[in-house]
mmCIF file with all atom_site columns, C-alpha atoms and ligand atoms in Angstrom:
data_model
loop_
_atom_site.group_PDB
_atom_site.id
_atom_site.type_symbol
_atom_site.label_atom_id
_atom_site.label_alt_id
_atom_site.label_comp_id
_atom_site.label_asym_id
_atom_site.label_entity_id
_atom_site.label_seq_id
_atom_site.pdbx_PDB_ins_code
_atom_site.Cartn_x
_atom_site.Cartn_y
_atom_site.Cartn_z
_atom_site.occupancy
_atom_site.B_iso_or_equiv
_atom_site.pdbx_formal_charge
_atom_site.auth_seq_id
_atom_site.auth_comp_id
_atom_site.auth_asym_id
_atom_site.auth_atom_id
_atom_site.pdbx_PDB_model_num
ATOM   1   C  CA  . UNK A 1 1   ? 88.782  104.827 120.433 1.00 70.00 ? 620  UNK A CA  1
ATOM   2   C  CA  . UNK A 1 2   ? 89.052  105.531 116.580 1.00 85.00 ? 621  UNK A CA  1
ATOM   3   C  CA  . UNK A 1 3   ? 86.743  103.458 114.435 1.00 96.00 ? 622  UNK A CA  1
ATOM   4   C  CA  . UNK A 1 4   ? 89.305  101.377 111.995 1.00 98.00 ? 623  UNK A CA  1
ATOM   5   C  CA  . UNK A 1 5   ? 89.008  99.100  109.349 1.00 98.00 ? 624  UNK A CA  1
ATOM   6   C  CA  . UNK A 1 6   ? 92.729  98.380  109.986 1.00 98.00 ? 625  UNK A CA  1
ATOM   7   C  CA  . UNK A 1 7   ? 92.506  98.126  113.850 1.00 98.00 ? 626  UNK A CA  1
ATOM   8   C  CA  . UNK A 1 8   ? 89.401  95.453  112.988 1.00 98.00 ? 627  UNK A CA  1
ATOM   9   C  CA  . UNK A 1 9   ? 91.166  92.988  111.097 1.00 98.00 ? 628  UNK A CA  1
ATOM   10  C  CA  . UNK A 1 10  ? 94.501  93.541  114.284 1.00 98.00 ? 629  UNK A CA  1
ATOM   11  C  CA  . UNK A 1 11  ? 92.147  92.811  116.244 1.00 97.00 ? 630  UNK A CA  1
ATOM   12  C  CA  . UNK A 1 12  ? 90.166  89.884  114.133 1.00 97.00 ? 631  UNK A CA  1
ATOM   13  C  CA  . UNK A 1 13  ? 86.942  91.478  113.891 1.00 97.00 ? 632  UNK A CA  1
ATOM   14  C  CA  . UNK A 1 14  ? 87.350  92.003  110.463 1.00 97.00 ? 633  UNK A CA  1
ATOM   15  C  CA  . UNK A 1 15  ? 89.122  88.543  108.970 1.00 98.00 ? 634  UNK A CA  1
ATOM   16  C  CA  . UNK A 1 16  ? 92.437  89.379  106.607 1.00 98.00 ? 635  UNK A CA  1
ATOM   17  C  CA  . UNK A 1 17  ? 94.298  87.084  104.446 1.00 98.00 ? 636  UNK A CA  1
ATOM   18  C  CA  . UNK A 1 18  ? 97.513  87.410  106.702 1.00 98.00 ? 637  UNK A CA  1
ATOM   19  C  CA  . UNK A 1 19  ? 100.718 86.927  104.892 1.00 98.00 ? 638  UNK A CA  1
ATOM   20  C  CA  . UNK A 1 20  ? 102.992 87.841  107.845 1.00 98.00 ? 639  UNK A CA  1
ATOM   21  C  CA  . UNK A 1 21  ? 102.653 88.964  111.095 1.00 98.00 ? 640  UNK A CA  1
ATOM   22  C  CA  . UNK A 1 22  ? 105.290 90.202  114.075 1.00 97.00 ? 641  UNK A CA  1
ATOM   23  C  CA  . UNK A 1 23  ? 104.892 91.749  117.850 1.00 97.00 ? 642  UNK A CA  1
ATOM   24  C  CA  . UNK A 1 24  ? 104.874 94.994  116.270 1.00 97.00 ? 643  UNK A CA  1
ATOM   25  C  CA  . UNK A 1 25  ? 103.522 94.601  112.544 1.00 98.00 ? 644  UNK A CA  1
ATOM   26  C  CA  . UNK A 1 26  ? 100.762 92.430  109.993 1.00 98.00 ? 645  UNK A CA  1
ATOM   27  C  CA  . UNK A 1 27  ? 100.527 91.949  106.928 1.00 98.00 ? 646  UNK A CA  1
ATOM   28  C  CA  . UNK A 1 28  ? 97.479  90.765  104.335 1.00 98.00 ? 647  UNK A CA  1
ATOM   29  C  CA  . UNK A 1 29  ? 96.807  90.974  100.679 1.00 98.00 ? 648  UNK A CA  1
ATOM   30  C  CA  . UNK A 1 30  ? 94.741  93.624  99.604  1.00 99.00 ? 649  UNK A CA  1
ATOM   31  C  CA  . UNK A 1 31  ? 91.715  93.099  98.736  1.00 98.00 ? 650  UNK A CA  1
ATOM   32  C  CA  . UNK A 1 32  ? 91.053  95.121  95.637  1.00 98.00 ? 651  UNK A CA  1
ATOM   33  C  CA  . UNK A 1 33  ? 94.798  94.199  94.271  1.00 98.00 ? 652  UNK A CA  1
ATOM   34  C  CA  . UNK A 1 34  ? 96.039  96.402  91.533  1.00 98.00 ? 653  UNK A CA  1
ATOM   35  C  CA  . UNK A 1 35  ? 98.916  93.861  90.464  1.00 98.00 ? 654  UNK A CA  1
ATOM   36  C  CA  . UNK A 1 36  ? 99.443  89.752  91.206  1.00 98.00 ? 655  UNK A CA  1
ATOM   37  C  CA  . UNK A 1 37  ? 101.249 90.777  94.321  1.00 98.00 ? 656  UNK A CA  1
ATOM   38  C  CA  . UNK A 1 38  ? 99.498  92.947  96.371  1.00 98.00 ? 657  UNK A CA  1
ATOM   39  C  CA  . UNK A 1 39  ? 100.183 93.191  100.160 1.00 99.00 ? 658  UNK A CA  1
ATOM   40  C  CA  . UNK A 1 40  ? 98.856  95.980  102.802 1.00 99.00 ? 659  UNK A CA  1
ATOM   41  C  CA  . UNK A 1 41  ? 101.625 96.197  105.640 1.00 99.00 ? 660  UNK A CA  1
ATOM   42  C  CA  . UNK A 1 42  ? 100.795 97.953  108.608 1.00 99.00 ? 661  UNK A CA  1
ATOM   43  C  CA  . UNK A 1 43  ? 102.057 98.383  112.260 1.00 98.00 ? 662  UNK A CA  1
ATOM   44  C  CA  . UNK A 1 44  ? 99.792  97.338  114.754 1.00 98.00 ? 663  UNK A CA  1
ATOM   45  C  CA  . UNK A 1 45  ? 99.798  100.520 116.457 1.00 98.00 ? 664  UNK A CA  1
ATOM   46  C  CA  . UNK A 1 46  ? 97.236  102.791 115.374 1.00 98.00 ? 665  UNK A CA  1
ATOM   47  C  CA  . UNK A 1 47  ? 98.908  105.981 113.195 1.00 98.00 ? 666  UNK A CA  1
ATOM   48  C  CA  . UNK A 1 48  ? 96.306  107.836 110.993 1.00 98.00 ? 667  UNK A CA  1
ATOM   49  C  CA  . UNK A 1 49  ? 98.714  108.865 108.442 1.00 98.00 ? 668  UNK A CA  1
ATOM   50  C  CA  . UNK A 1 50  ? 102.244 109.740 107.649 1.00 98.00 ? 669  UNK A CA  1
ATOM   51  C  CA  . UNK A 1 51  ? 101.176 113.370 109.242 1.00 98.00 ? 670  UNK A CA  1
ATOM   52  C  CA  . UNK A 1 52  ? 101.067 111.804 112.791 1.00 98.00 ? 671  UNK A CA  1
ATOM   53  C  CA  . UNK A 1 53  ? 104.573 109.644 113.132 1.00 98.00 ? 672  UNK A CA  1
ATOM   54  C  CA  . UNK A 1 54  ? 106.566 110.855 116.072 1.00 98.00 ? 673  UNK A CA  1
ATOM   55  C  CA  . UNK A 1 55  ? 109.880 110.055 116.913 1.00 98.00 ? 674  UNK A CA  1
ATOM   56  C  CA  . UNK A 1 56  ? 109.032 107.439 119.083 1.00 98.00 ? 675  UNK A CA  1
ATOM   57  C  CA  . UNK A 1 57  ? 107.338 105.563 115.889 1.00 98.00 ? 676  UNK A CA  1
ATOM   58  C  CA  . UNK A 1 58  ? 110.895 105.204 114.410 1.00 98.00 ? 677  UNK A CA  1
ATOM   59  C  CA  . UNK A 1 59  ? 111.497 101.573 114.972 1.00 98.00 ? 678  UNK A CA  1
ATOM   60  C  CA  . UNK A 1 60  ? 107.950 100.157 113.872 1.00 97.00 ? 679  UNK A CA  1
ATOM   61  C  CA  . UNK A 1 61  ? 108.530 102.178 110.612 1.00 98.00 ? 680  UNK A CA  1
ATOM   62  C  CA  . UNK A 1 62  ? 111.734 100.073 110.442 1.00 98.00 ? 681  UNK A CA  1
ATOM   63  C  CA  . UNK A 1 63  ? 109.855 97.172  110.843 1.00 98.00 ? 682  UNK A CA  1
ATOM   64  C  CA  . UNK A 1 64  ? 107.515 97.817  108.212 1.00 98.00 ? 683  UNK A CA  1
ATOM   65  C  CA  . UNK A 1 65  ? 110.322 98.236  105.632 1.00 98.00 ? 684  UNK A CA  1
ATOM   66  C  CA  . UNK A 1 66  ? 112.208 94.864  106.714 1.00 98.00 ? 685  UNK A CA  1
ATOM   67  C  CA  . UNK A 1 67  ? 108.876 93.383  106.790 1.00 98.00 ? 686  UNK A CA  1
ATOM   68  C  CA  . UNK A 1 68  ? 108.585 93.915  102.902 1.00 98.00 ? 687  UNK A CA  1
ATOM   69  C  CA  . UNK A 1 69  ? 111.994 92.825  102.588 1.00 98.00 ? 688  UNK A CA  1
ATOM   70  C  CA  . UNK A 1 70  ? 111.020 89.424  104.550 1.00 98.00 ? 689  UNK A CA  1
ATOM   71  C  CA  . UNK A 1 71  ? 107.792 89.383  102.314 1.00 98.00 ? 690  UNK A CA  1
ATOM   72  C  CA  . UNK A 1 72  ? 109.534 89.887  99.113  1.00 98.00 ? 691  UNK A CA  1
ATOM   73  C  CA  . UNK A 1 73  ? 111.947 87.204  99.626  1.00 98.00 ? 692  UNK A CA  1
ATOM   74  C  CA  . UNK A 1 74  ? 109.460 84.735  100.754 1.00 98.00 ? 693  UNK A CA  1
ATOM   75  C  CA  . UNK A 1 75  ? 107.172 85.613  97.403  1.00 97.00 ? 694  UNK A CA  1
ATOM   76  C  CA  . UNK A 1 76  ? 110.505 85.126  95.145  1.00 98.00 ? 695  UNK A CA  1
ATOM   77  C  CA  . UNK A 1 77  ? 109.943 89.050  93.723  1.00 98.00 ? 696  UNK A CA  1
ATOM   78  C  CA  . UNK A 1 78  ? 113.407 89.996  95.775  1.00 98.00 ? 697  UNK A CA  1
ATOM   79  C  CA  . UNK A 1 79  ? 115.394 90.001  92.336  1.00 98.00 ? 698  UNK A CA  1
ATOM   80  C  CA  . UNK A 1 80  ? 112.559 90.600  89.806  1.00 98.00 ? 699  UNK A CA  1
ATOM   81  C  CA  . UNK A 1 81  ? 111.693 93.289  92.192  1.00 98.00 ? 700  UNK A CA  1
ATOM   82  C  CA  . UNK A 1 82  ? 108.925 95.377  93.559  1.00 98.00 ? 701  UNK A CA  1
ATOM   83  C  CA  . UNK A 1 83  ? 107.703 98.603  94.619  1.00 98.00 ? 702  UNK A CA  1
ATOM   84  C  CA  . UNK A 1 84  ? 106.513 100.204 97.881  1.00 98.00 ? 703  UNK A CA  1
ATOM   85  C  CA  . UNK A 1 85  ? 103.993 102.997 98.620  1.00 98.00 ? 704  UNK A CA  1
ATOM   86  C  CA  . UNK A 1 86  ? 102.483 104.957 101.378 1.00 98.00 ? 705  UNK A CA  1
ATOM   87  C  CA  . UNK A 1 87  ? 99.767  107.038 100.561 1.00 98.00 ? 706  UNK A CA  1
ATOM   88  C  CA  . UNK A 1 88  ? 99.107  110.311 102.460 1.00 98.00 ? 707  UNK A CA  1
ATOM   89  C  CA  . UNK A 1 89  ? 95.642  112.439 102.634 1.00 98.00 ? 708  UNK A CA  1
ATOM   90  C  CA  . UNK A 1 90  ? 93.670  113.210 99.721  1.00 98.00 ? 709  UNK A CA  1
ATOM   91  C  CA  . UNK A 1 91  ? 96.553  113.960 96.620  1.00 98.00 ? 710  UNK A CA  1
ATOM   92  C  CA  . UNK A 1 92  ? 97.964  110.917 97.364  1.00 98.00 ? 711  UNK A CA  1
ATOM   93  C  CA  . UNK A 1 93  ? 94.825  108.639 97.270  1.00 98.00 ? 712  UNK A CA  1
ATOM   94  C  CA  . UNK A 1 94  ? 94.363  107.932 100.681 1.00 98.00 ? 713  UNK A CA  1
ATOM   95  C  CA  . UNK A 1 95  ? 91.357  105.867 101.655 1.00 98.00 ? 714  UNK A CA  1
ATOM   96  C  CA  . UNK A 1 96  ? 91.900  103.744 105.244 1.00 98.00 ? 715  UNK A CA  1
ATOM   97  C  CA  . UNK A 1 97  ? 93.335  106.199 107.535 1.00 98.00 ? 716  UNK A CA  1
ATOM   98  C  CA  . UNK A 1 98  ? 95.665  103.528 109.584 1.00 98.00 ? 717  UNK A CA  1
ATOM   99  C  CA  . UNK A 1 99  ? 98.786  103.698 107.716 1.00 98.00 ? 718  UNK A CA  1
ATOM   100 C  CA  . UNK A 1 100 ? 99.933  100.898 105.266 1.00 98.00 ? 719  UNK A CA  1
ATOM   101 C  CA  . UNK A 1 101 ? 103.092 100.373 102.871 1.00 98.00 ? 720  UNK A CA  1
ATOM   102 C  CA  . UNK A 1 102 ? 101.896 98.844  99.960  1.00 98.00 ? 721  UNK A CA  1
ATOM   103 C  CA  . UNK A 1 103 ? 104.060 96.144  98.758  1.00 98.00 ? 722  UNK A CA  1
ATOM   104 C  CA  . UNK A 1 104 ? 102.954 95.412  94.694  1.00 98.00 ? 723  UNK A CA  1
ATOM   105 C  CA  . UNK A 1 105 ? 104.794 93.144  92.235  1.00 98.00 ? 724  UNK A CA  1
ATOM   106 C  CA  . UNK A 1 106 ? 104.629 90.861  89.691  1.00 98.00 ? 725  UNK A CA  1
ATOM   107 C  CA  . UNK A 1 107 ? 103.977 92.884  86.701  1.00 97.00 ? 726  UNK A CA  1
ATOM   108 C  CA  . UNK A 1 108 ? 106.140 95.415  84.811  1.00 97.00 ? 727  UNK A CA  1
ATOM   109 C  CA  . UNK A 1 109 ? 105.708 99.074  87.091  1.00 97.00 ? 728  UNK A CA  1
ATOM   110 C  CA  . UNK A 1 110 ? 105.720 102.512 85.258  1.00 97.00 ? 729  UNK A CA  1
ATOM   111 C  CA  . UNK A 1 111 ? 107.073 106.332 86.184  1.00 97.00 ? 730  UNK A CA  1
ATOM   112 C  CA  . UNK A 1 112 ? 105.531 108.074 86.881  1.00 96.00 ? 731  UNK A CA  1
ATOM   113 C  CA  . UNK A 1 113 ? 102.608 106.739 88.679  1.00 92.00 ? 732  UNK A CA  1
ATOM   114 C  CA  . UNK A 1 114 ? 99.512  108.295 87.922  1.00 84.00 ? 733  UNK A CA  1
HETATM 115 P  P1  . AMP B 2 .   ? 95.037  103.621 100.289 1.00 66.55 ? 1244 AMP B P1  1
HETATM 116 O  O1  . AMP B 2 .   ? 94.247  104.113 99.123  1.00 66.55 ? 1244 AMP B O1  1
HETATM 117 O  O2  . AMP B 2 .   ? 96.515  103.860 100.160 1.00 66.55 ? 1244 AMP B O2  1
HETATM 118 O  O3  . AMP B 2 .   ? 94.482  104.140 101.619 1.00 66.55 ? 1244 AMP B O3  1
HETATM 119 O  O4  . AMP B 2 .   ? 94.897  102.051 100.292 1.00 66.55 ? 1244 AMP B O4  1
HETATM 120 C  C1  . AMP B 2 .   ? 93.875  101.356 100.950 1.00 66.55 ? 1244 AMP B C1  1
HETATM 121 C  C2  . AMP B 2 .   ? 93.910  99.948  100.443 1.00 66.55 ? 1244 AMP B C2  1
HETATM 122 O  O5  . AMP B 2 .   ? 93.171  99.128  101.326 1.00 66.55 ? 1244 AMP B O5  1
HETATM 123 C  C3  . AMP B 2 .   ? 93.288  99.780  99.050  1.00 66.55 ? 1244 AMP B C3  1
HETATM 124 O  O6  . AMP B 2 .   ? 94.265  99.238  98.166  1.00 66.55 ? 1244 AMP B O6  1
HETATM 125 C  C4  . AMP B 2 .   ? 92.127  98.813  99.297  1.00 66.55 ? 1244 AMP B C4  1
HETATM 126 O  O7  . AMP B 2 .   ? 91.925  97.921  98.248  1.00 66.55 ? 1244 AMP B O7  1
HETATM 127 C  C5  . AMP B 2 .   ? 92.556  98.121  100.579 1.00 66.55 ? 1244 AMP B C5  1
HETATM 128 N  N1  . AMP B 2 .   ? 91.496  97.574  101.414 1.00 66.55 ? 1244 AMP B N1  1
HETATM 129 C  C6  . AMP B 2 .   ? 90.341  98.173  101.768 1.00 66.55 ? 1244 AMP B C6  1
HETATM 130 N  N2  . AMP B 2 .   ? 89.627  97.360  102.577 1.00 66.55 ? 1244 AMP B N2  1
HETATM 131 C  C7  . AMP B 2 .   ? 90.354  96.230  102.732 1.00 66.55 ? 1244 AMP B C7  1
HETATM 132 C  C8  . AMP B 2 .   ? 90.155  95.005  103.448 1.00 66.55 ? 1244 AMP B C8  1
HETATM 133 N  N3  . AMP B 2 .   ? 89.055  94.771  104.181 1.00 66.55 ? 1244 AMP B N3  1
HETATM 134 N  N4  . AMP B 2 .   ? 91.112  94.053  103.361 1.00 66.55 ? 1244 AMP B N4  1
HETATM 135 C  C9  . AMP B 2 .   ? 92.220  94.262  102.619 1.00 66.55 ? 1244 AMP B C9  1
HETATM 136 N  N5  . AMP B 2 .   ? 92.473  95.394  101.944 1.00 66.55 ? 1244 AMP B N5  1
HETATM 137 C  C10 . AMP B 2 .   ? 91.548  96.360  101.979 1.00 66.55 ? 1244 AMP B C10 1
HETATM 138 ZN ZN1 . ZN  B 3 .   ? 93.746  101.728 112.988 1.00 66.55 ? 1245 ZN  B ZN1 1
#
């Protein structure tokens, strides 16, 4: 059993400020938030990174997508618009090793990202 903050707050240990949640995914605003909207969205199935998705991950990585779709619409960002990130290992800054799409809006993004 992997120790995960990720898993902890699935599984309520750990309280979230839940957003959205499905059968297969949840979703809660981060808690360091670099941007007015800031929303972790994860699949309840434990994947360390984007290193370890199989085939058989295919449709919860769907879901996390239409999740942020759902999300963005319900937040009124659809038009303005948004952006959405995974992170993977060290060069791309990651810190919890349960993977998350970030979904961050609200502010005027810039490109590249640092
Ligand atoms: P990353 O650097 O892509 O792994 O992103 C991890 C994100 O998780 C960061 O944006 C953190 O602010 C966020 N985070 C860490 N702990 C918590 C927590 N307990 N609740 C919500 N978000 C968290
Ligand atoms: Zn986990």
């Amino acid at each position: 059993m992997v120790d995960c903050l990720f898993c902890k707050i699935i599984d309520g240990e750990i309280p979230g400020d839940i957003v959205y949640e499905n059968d297969s995914v949840l979703a809660f605003n981060d808690i360091n938030p670099i941007a007015p909207v800031h929303i972790l969205i994860i699949p309840k199935e434990h994947i360390a990174t984007l290193n370890d998705l199989e085939e058989k991950h295919t449709q919860t990585m769907g879901e996390l997508f239409l999740a942020a779709k759902k999300i963005a619409s319900d937040k009124g960002i659809s038009e303005s618009g948004y952006r959405v990130v995974f992170n993977c290992n060290q060069d791309g800054q990651q810190t919890v090793f349960h993977i998350h799409l970030h979904l961050i809006a609200g502010r005027q993004m810039t490109w590249p990202p640092g």
